[in-house]
Amino acid sequence: MPDSPARGMRLGICGPVGTGKSSIIATLCRELSGSVDLAVITNDIYTDEDARFLRSAGVLDPDRIVGVQTGACPHTAIRDDITANLLTAEDLDAQFHPELILMESGGDNLTATFSPALVDRQIFVLDVAGGGDVARKGGPGIERADLLVINKTDLAPYVGVDAAQMVDDATTARDGRTVVALSKNDSAAVAELVSWVRHELDHFNTGTLVPVDPGPMAAHAHTARAASVAHAHGEHVHTH
Amino acid sequence: MGSSDLFVMLLADSRLPVGGFTQSGQLEPAMASGLTSADVPAFCRARLRTVTLVEAATAVVTAAGAAPGAVEAEWAARTPSDAMRATSRTLARGLLRLAVRVWPEAGLPTLLRGVRPDAPPAGQLATSRAVVLGAIAAHVGIDPVRLARLIAYDDVQTVVAAALKLAPLDPADATGWVVELMPDMDELADQVAGLTDPRTMPAPSAPQLELWAQQHALTTRRLFSA
């Protein structure tokens, strides 16, 4: 994937509309911008609202926040034709040499995940207000994104959702992969998220991080899943 | 290598990963300023006689072996909207990125050296999409008539596909428009297929399309990049 070995790590953030993707990016910018050189790409569905929200949050130089229009195809832009996002990432690399590019997908459905040719790691975001059963329903992002965030846990009592149960469901669906129960007002949870990002960034900087595809398809069994992940690794190494 | 017809199909296919789905060919700003879906065929026809004609001529003379830098300059002189030039050069980067992976043996970066579109510093000459398409066509053996038809067809399909997103339409009606416009596509192809000298490329004017392109580049509410 990399055109230049010196490019920054690309961290994708996807999930349904309104779950808090932009807010998580703002949080990461606030927490990391003092120590990590950052840039942000938003995939705006209809307005440049997300890019403007982040610019107005004042956490990053506005020139380092770029919106990409996706022609009403937010899913396509992160999965089957990643050209517009790749070119934007390359531009940001050339202009600012950021250590980390945060890439926000346009809010989409539960099946939308980033191509491993576009991002090195990805976070899938749900929120408690979207319904306590969503984590249990699963899907590629929920089950196999590198990190699942269950956001707005502070709202759980008001929307009649058992946040702890939702995290348990998610952990089961994810076969042990990391889940962070987040509220932007919960400093311990924010620290947990930031620590995960730093850990992945350190891994990327060693040059040994291999992107993992959450895949669009449900795995039939654990062994099949492991085999398909290994295959994706091999393919990636081979083609790039 | 496959037959040239297959390469035409490949390059005309909306599934080709070059970011085509981000484009409306100025239809989005046109509809925002009052055009209706009934105007779409006429809108396409206007494009075929102006901006698309220039695109096709540009690709044809490039494929005929004209120096890419000279072609690019003639194209830019016929594309007065900087928003349109920027869009074309962005699409060109996506196309070249793909072409370098698919046809590494073609030496496209060398051929297009000096007009190379991948991240040129601000103000430096960059390559338009038509120049890259022309270079690819020369490599895979697409003849001038087919190349011009490809560009005409792709342009119409880009607009019509965008129309389906922008307006309440029956996709079968929209496909009917594409078929209805085929004689216009053929006419365009006949007009440019024999060109070899970039200085003789047609230079039609489309100020309304240019104005829409300029306006769209500044709006904050849009589905399509251009």
Coordinates of C-alpha atoms in Angstrom, one line a residue:
Chain A
M1 CA 0.0 0.0 0.0
P2 CA 2.5 2.7 0.9
D3 CA 3.8 4.9 -1.9
S4 CA 6.4 6.2 0.5
P5 CA 7.7 4.1 3.4
A6 CA 7.7 7.2 5.5
R7 CA 4.0 7.8 5.3
G8 CA 1.9 8.1 8.5
M9 CA -0.3 5.4 9.9
R10 CA -3.9 5.5 8.7
L11 CA -6.5 4.8 11.3
G12 CA -10.1 4.4 10.0
I13 CA -13.1 5.2 12.1
C14 CA -16.4 3.9 10.8
G15 CA -19.9 3.0 12.1
P16 CA -23.5 4.1 11.7
V17 CA -24.6 7.8 11.5
G18 CA -24.7 9.6 14.8
T19 CA -22.7 7.2 16.9
G20 CA -20.0 9.8 17.6
K21 CA -17.2 9.2 15.0
S22 CA -16.5 12.9 14.7
S23 CA -16.6 13.4 18.4
I24 CA -14.1 10.5 18.9
I25 CA -11.8 12.1 16.3
A26 CA -12.1 15.4 18.2
T27 CA -11.2 13.6 21.4
L28 CA -8.2 11.9 19.8
C29 CA -7.0 15.2 18.4
R30 CA -7.3 16.9 21.7
E31 CA -5.5 14.0 23.6
L32 CA -2.8 13.3 21.0
S33 CA -2.0 16.5 19.2
G34 CA 0.5 17.6 21.8
S35 CA 2.7 14.5 21.1
V36 CA 1.6 13.1 17.8
D37 CA 1.7 14.9 14.4
L38 CA -1.9 14.5 13.2
A39 CA -4.1 15.0 10.1
V40 CA -7.8 14.1 9.5
I41 CA -9.8 13.1 6.5
T42 CA -13.6 13.2 6.8
N43 CA -15.9 11.5 4.2
D44 CA -18.9 13.8 4.2
I45 CA -22.1 12.5 2.9
Y46 CA -23.8 15.7 2.1
T47 CA -22.3 18.6 4.0
D48 CA -18.8 19.5 5.1
E49 CA -20.3 19.6 8.6
D50 CA -17.9 17.0 10.0
A51 CA -14.9 18.7 8.7
R52 CA -16.2 22.1 9.9
F53 CA -17.1 20.6 13.3
L54 CA -13.5 19.4 13.7
R55 CA -12.0 22.7 12.4
S56 CA -14.2 24.6 14.9
A57 CA -13.2 22.3 17.7
G58 CA -9.8 24.1 17.4
V59 CA -7.8 20.9 18.1
L60 CA -5.9 20.9 14.9
D61 CA -4.7 23.3 12.2
P62 CA -7.7 23.6 9.8
D63 CA -5.5 22.9 6.8
R64 CA -4.9 19.4 8.2
I65 CA -8.6 18.5 8.1
V66 CA -9.8 17.6 4.6
G67 CA -13.3 16.5 3.6
V68 CA -13.8 14.0 0.7
Q69 CA -17.1 13.9 -1.2
T70 CA -18.3 10.4 -1.8
G71 CA -21.1 10.9 -4.4
A72 CA -23.7 9.3 -2.0
C73 CA -21.5 6.2 -1.9
P74 CA -19.8 6.3 1.5
H75 CA -19.4 2.6 1.6
T76 CA -17.7 2.4 -1.8
A77 CA -15.3 5.2 -0.9
I78 CA -13.7 3.2 1.9
R79 CA -14.0 -0.3 0.5
D80 CA -14.2 -1.0 -3.2
D81 CA -13.0 2.2 -4.7
I82 CA -10.7 3.9 -2.3
T83 CA -9.1 6.2 -4.8
A84 CA -10.4 9.6 -3.5
N85 CA -9.4 8.8 0.0
L86 CA -6.0 7.4 -1.0
L87 CA -5.2 10.5 -3.0
T88 CA -6.2 12.8 -0.1
A89 CA -4.1 10.8 2.3
E90 CA -1.1 11.0 -0.1
D91 CA -1.6 14.8 -0.3
L92 CA -1.6 15.1 3.5
D93 CA 1.5 13.0 3.7
A94 CA 3.2 15.1 1.1
Q95 CA 2.2 18.4 2.7
F96 CA 2.5 17.7 6.4
H97 CA 4.2 14.4 6.9
P98 CA 1.8 13.5 9.7
E99 CA 2.6 10.5 12.0
L100 CA -1.1 9.6 12.1
I101 CA -4.0 10.2 9.7
L102 CA -7.4 9.7 11.3
M103 CA -9.9 8.8 8.5
E104 CA -13.6 9.1 9.3
S105 CA -16.0 7.2 7.0
G106 CA -19.3 8.6 6.1
G107 CA -21.9 7.3 8.5
D108 CA -23.1 4.0 7.0
N109 CA -24.6 0.7 7.9
L110 CA -23.3 -2.2 9.9
T111 CA -21.7 -3.9 7.0
A112 CA -19.4 -1.0 6.0
T113 CA -15.7 -1.5 6.9
F114 CA -12.5 -0.1 5.5
S115 CA -10.3 -1.9 3.0
P116 CA -7.0 -2.9 4.4
A117 CA -5.5 -1.2 1.3
L118 CA -6.7 2.1 2.7
V119 CA -6.2 2.0 6.5
D120 CA -3.7 0.2 8.7
R121 CA -6.1 -0.1 11.7
Q122 CA -9.8 0.6 12.1
I123 CA -12.2 1.4 14.9
F124 CA -15.9 0.5 14.6
V125 CA -18.2 2.8 16.6
L126 CA -21.6 1.9 18.1
D127 CA -23.5 3.9 20.7
V128 CA -25.9 2.8 23.5
A129 CA -28.6 5.0 22.1
G130 CA -28.7 3.0 18.9
G131 CA -30.1 0.1 20.8
G132 CA -28.7 -2.4 23.3
D133 CA -29.2 -5.3 20.9
V134 CA -26.9 -4.0 18.1
A135 CA -23.7 -5.4 19.4
R136 CA -25.3 -8.8 19.7
K137 CA -26.4 -8.7 16.1
G138 CA -22.8 -8.5 15.0
G139 CA -21.5 -7.8 11.5
P140 CA -17.9 -7.5 10.2
G141 CA -17.1 -4.2 11.9
I142 CA -18.6 -5.2 15.2
E143 CA -17.0 -8.6 15.2
R144 CA -13.6 -8.0 13.6
A145 CA -12.7 -4.3 13.5
D146 CA -9.4 -3.8 15.4
L147 CA -11.3 -2.0 18.1
L148 CA -15.0 -1.7 18.9
V149 CA -16.1 1.4 20.7
I150 CA -19.4 1.4 22.5
N151 CA -20.0 5.1 22.8
K152 CA -22.2 7.4 24.9
T153 CA -22.3 5.0 27.9
D154 CA -23.3 8.0 30.1
L155 CA -26.6 8.0 28.2
A156 CA -27.4 4.4 28.9
P157 CA -29.8 5.0 31.9
Y158 CA -31.8 7.5 29.8
V159 CA -32.3 5.2 26.8
G160 CA -33.0 2.1 28.8
V161 CA -29.9 0.2 27.8
D162 CA -27.7 -1.9 30.0
A163 CA -24.3 -0.7 28.9
A164 CA -22.4 -3.5 30.7
Q165 CA -24.5 -6.1 29.0
M166 CA -23.9 -4.5 25.7
V167 CA -20.2 -4.6 26.3
D168 CA -20.5 -8.3 27.3
D169 CA -22.4 -9.0 24.1
A170 CA -19.8 -7.3 22.0
T171 CA -16.9 -9.0 23.7
T172 CA -18.6 -12.4 23.0
A173 CA -19.3 -11.4 19.4
R174 CA -15.7 -10.3 19.0
D175 CA -14.2 -13.4 20.3
G176 CA -12.0 -11.5 22.8
R177 CA -11.0 -8.6 20.6
T178 CA -10.8 -5.3 22.4
V179 CA -13.9 -3.3 23.3
V180 CA -13.9 0.1 24.8
A181 CA -17.0 1.4 26.6
L182 CA -16.6 5.2 26.0
S183 CA -18.1 8.4 27.1
K184 CA -16.3 11.6 26.3
N185 CA -17.0 12.6 29.9
D186 CA -15.3 9.5 31.3
S187 CA -11.6 10.3 31.5
A188 CA -10.6 6.7 32.3
A189 CA -12.4 5.4 29.2
V190 CA -10.8 8.2 27.1
A191 CA -7.4 7.2 28.5
E192 CA -8.1 3.6 27.5
L193 CA -9.0 4.6 23.9
V194 CA -5.9 6.9 23.6
S195 CA -3.7 4.1 25.0
W196 CA -5.0 1.7 22.4
V197 CA -4.2 4.2 19.6
R198 CA -0.7 4.9 20.9
H199 CA -0.1 1.1 21.2
E200 CA -1.1 0.6 17.5
L201 CA 0.9 3.6 16.4
D202 CA 4.0 2.2 18.2
H203 CA 3.4 -1.1 16.5
F204 CA 3.0 0.7 13.1
N205 CA 6.2 2.6 13.7
T206 CA 8.2 -0.7 14.1
G207 CA 7.3 -1.4 10.5
T208 CA 5.7 -4.8 11.2
L209 CA 2.0 -3.9 11.5
V210 CA -0.1 -5.8 8.9
P211 CA -3.6 -4.5 8.3
V212 CA -6.4 -7.0 9.1
D213 CA -9.5 -7.0 7.0
P214 CA -12.7 -7.3 9.1
G215 CA -14.2 -8.5 5.8
P216 CA -17.7 -8.2 4.5
M217 CA -18.6 -11.8 5.1
A218 CA -19.5 -13.6 8.3
A219 CA -17.0 -16.3 9.2
H220 CA -18.5 -19.8 9.4
A221 CA -16.3 -21.0 12.2
H222 CA -13.2 -19.9 14.2
T223 CA -10.9 -22.0 12.2
A224 CA -12.3 -20.7 8.9
R225 CA -12.0 -17.2 10.3
A226 CA -8.4 -17.7 11.2
A227 CA -7.6 -19.1 7.8
S228 CA -9.3 -16.2 6.0
V229 CA -7.4 -13.7 8.1
A230 CA -4.1 -15.4 7.3
H231 CA -5.1 -15.4 3.7
A232 CA -5.8 -11.7 3.8
H233 CA -2.4 -11.2 5.3
G234 CA -0.7 -13.1 2.6
E235 CA -2.6 -11.4 -0.1
H236 CA -1.7 -8.0 1.3
V237 CA 2.0 -8.7 1.5
H238 CA 1.9 -10.2 -2.0
T239 CA 0.1 -7.4 -3.8
H240 CA 1.7 -4.5 -2.1
Chain B
M1 CA -2.7 -8.7 -23.7
G2 CA -6.5 -8.9 -24.2
S3 CA -8.3 -7.5 -27.2
S4 CA -8.7 -3.7 -27.4
D5 CA -12.5 -4.1 -27.1
L6 CA -12.0 -5.7 -23.7
F7 CA -9.8 -2.7 -22.6
V8 CA -12.5 -0.3 -23.8
M9 CA -15.0 -2.2 -21.6
L10 CA -12.6 -2.2 -18.7
L11 CA -12.1 1.5 -18.9
A12 CA -15.7 2.3 -19.4
D13 CA -16.8 0.2 -16.5
S14 CA -18.1 2.2 -13.5
R15 CA -16.6 -0.5 -11.3
L16 CA -13.1 0.5 -12.4
P17 CA -11.6 1.9 -9.1
V18 CA -10.7 5.4 -10.2
G19 CA -13.1 7.4 -8.1
G20 CA -15.7 8.0 -10.9
F21 CA -18.6 7.7 -8.5
T22 CA -17.6 11.0 -6.9
Q23 CA -18.4 12.9 -10.1
S24 CA -21.6 14.3 -11.5
G25 CA -20.1 16.2 -14.5
Q26 CA -21.6 19.5 -13.2
L27 CA -25.1 18.0 -13.0
E28 CA -25.4 18.5 -9.3
P29 CA -24.8 22.3 -9.5
A30 CA -26.9 22.5 -12.6
M31 CA -29.9 20.9 -10.9
A32 CA -29.3 23.0 -7.8
S33 CA -29.7 26.0 -10.0
G34 CA -33.0 24.8 -11.6
L35 CA -32.4 22.1 -14.2
T36 CA -34.8 19.3 -13.9
S37 CA -34.4 15.6 -14.7
A38 CA -36.1 16.2 -18.1
D39 CA -33.2 18.4 -19.0
V40 CA -30.6 15.7 -18.5
P41 CA -30.4 14.5 -22.1
A42 CA -29.9 18.1 -23.4
F43 CA -27.4 18.7 -20.6
C44 CA -25.4 15.6 -21.8
R45 CA -25.7 16.7 -25.4
A46 CA -24.3 20.1 -24.5
R47 CA -21.4 18.5 -22.7
L48 CA -20.7 16.2 -25.7
R49 CA -20.5 19.2 -28.0
T50 CA -18.2 21.2 -25.7
V51 CA -16.2 19.9 -22.7
T52 CA -16.4 16.3 -23.6
L53 CA -15.4 17.0 -27.2
V54 CA -12.2 18.7 -25.8
E55 CA -11.6 15.7 -23.5
A56 CA -11.9 13.2 -26.4
A57 CA -9.7 15.3 -28.7
T58 CA -7.1 15.6 -25.9
A59 CA -7.0 11.8 -25.4
V60 CA -6.9 11.1 -29.2
V61 CA -4.0 13.3 -29.9
T62 CA -2.1 12.0 -26.9
A63 CA -2.7 8.4 -28.1
A64 CA -1.5 9.5 -31.6
G65 CA 1.9 10.3 -30.1
A66 CA 1.8 14.1 -29.5
A67 CA 4.0 15.3 -26.7
P68 CA 2.0 15.1 -23.5
G69 CA 3.2 18.5 -22.3
A70 CA 2.1 20.1 -25.5
V71 CA -1.3 18.3 -25.4
E72 CA -1.7 19.3 -21.7
A73 CA -1.1 23.0 -22.5
E74 CA -3.7 22.9 -25.4
W75 CA -6.2 21.1 -23.1
A76 CA -5.7 23.6 -20.3
A77 CA -6.2 26.5 -22.8
R78 CA -9.5 25.0 -23.7
T79 CA -10.5 24.4 -20.1
P80 CA -10.7 27.9 -18.6
S81 CA -12.4 26.8 -15.4
D82 CA -9.7 26.1 -12.8
A83 CA -12.3 23.9 -10.9
M84 CA -12.6 21.7 -14.0
R85 CA -8.9 21.5 -14.5
A86 CA -8.4 20.6 -10.8
T87 CA -11.1 17.9 -11.0
S88 CA -9.6 16.4 -14.2
R89 CA -6.1 16.3 -12.7
T90 CA -7.4 14.7 -9.5
L91 CA -9.1 12.0 -11.5
A92 CA -6.0 11.7 -13.6
R93 CA -4.0 10.9 -10.5
G94 CA -6.4 8.1 -9.5
L95 CA -6.3 6.7 -13.0
L96 CA -2.5 6.9 -13.3
R97 CA -2.2 5.3 -9.8
L98 CA -4.2 2.3 -11.1
A99 CA -2.5 2.2 -14.5
V100 CA 1.0 2.0 -13.0
R101 CA -0.1 -1.0 -11.0
V102 CA -1.9 -2.7 -13.9
W103 CA 0.5 -1.8 -16.7
P104 CA 3.9 -1.3 -15.0
E105 CA 5.5 -2.1 -18.3
A106 CA 3.9 0.8 -20.0
G107 CA 6.3 3.3 -18.5
L108 CA 3.6 5.8 -18.0
P109 CA 5.4 7.8 -15.3
T110 CA 8.3 8.2 -17.7
L111 CA 6.1 9.1 -20.6
L112 CA 4.3 11.7 -18.6
R113 CA 7.4 13.0 -16.9
G114 CA 7.1 16.7 -16.6
V115 CA 3.4 16.5 -16.7
R116 CA 3.2 13.9 -14.0
P117 CA 0.1 14.3 -11.8
D118 CA 1.1 12.5 -8.6
A119 CA 1.3 15.2 -6.0
P120 CA 3.0 18.0 -8.1
P121 CA 4.0 21.0 -6.0
A122 CA 1.4 23.8 -6.2
G123 CA 1.6 25.6 -9.5
Q124 CA 3.6 22.9 -11.3
L125 CA 2.2 21.5 -14.5
A126 CA 0.0 18.4 -14.0
T127 CA -1.6 15.9 -16.3
S128 CA -5.3 15.9 -17.2
R129 CA -7.4 12.7 -17.1
A130 CA -7.7 12.8 -20.9
V131 CA -3.9 12.8 -21.4
V132 CA -3.6 9.8 -19.1
L133 CA -6.4 8.0 -20.8
G134 CA -4.8 8.7 -24.2
A135 CA -1.5 7.2 -22.9
I136 CA -3.2 4.1 -21.7
A137 CA -5.1 3.7 -24.9
A138 CA -1.9 3.9 -26.9
H139 CA -0.4 1.2 -24.7
V140 CA -3.3 -1.2 -24.8
G141 CA -4.1 -0.6 -28.5
I142 CA -7.4 1.2 -28.4
D143 CA -7.9 3.0 -31.8
P144 CA -8.9 6.7 -31.9
V145 CA -12.6 6.1 -32.8
R146 CA -13.1 3.7 -29.9
L147 CA -11.1 5.9 -27.5
A148 CA -13.3 8.9 -28.4
R149 CA -16.5 6.8 -28.0
L150 CA -15.2 5.6 -24.7
I151 CA -14.8 9.2 -23.4
A152 CA -18.2 10.2 -24.8
Y153 CA -19.9 7.2 -23.3
D154 CA -18.2 7.5 -19.9
D155 CA -19.2 11.2 -19.7
V156 CA -22.9 10.5 -20.5
Q157 CA -23.0 7.6 -18.0
T158 CA -21.3 9.7 -15.3
V159 CA -24.0 12.4 -15.7
V160 CA -26.9 9.9 -15.9
A161 CA -25.7 7.8 -12.9
A162 CA -25.5 11.1 -10.9
A163 CA -29.0 12.0 -12.1
L164 CA -30.3 8.8 -10.5
K165 CA -28.9 10.0 -7.2
L166 CA -30.0 13.6 -7.5
A167 CA -33.5 13.2 -8.9
P168 CA -36.5 10.8 -8.6
L169 CA -36.0 8.8 -11.8
D170 CA -36.7 5.3 -13.1
P171 CA -33.3 3.9 -13.9
A172 CA -34.7 2.3 -17.1
D173 CA -35.7 5.8 -18.4
A174 CA -32.2 7.0 -17.6
T175 CA -30.7 4.1 -19.5
G176 CA -33.0 5.0 -22.4
W177 CA -31.4 8.4 -22.5
V178 CA -27.9 6.9 -22.8
V179 CA -29.1 4.9 -25.8
E180 CA -30.8 7.9 -27.2
L181 CA -27.6 9.9 -27.0
M182 CA -25.5 7.2 -28.8
P183 CA -25.7 8.9 -32.2
D184 CA -24.3 12.1 -30.6
M185 CA -21.4 10.0 -29.1
D186 CA -20.7 8.5 -32.5
E187 CA -20.8 12.0 -34.0
L188 CA -18.3 13.2 -31.5
A189 CA -16.0 10.3 -32.2
D190 CA -16.1 11.0 -35.9
Q191 CA -15.2 14.6 -35.3
V192 CA -12.0 14.0 -33.3
A193 CA -10.8 10.5 -34.4
G194 CA -8.5 11.9 -37.2
L195 CA -6.8 14.5 -35.0
T196 CA -3.0 14.2 -34.4
D197 CA -1.9 17.8 -33.8
P198 CA -2.9 19.3 -30.5
R199 CA -3.0 22.7 -32.0
T200 CA -5.9 21.6 -34.2
M201 CA -8.1 20.4 -31.3
P202 CA -11.6 22.0 -31.3
A203 CA -12.1 24.9 -28.9
P204 CA -15.8 25.2 -28.1
S205 CA -17.0 27.3 -25.3
A206 CA -19.3 26.2 -22.4
P207 CA -19.5 29.2 -20.0
Q208 CA -22.6 27.9 -18.2
L209 CA -20.9 24.6 -17.4
E210 CA -17.8 26.4 -16.3
L211 CA -19.8 28.7 -14.0
W212 CA -21.5 25.7 -12.4
A213 CA -18.2 24.0 -11.9
Q214 CA -16.8 27.1 -10.2
Q215 CA -19.8 27.5 -8.0
H216 CA -19.9 23.8 -7.0
A217 CA -16.2 23.9 -5.9
L218 CA -17.2 26.5 -3.3
T219 CA -20.5 25.0 -2.0
T220 CA -20.6 23.3 1.4
R221 CA -23.5 21.1 0.6
R222 CA -22.9 18.6 -2.1
L223 CA -23.0 14.9 -2.8
F224 CA -20.5 14.9 -5.6
S225 CA -17.0 16.3 -5.7
A226 CA -17.7 18.0 -9.1

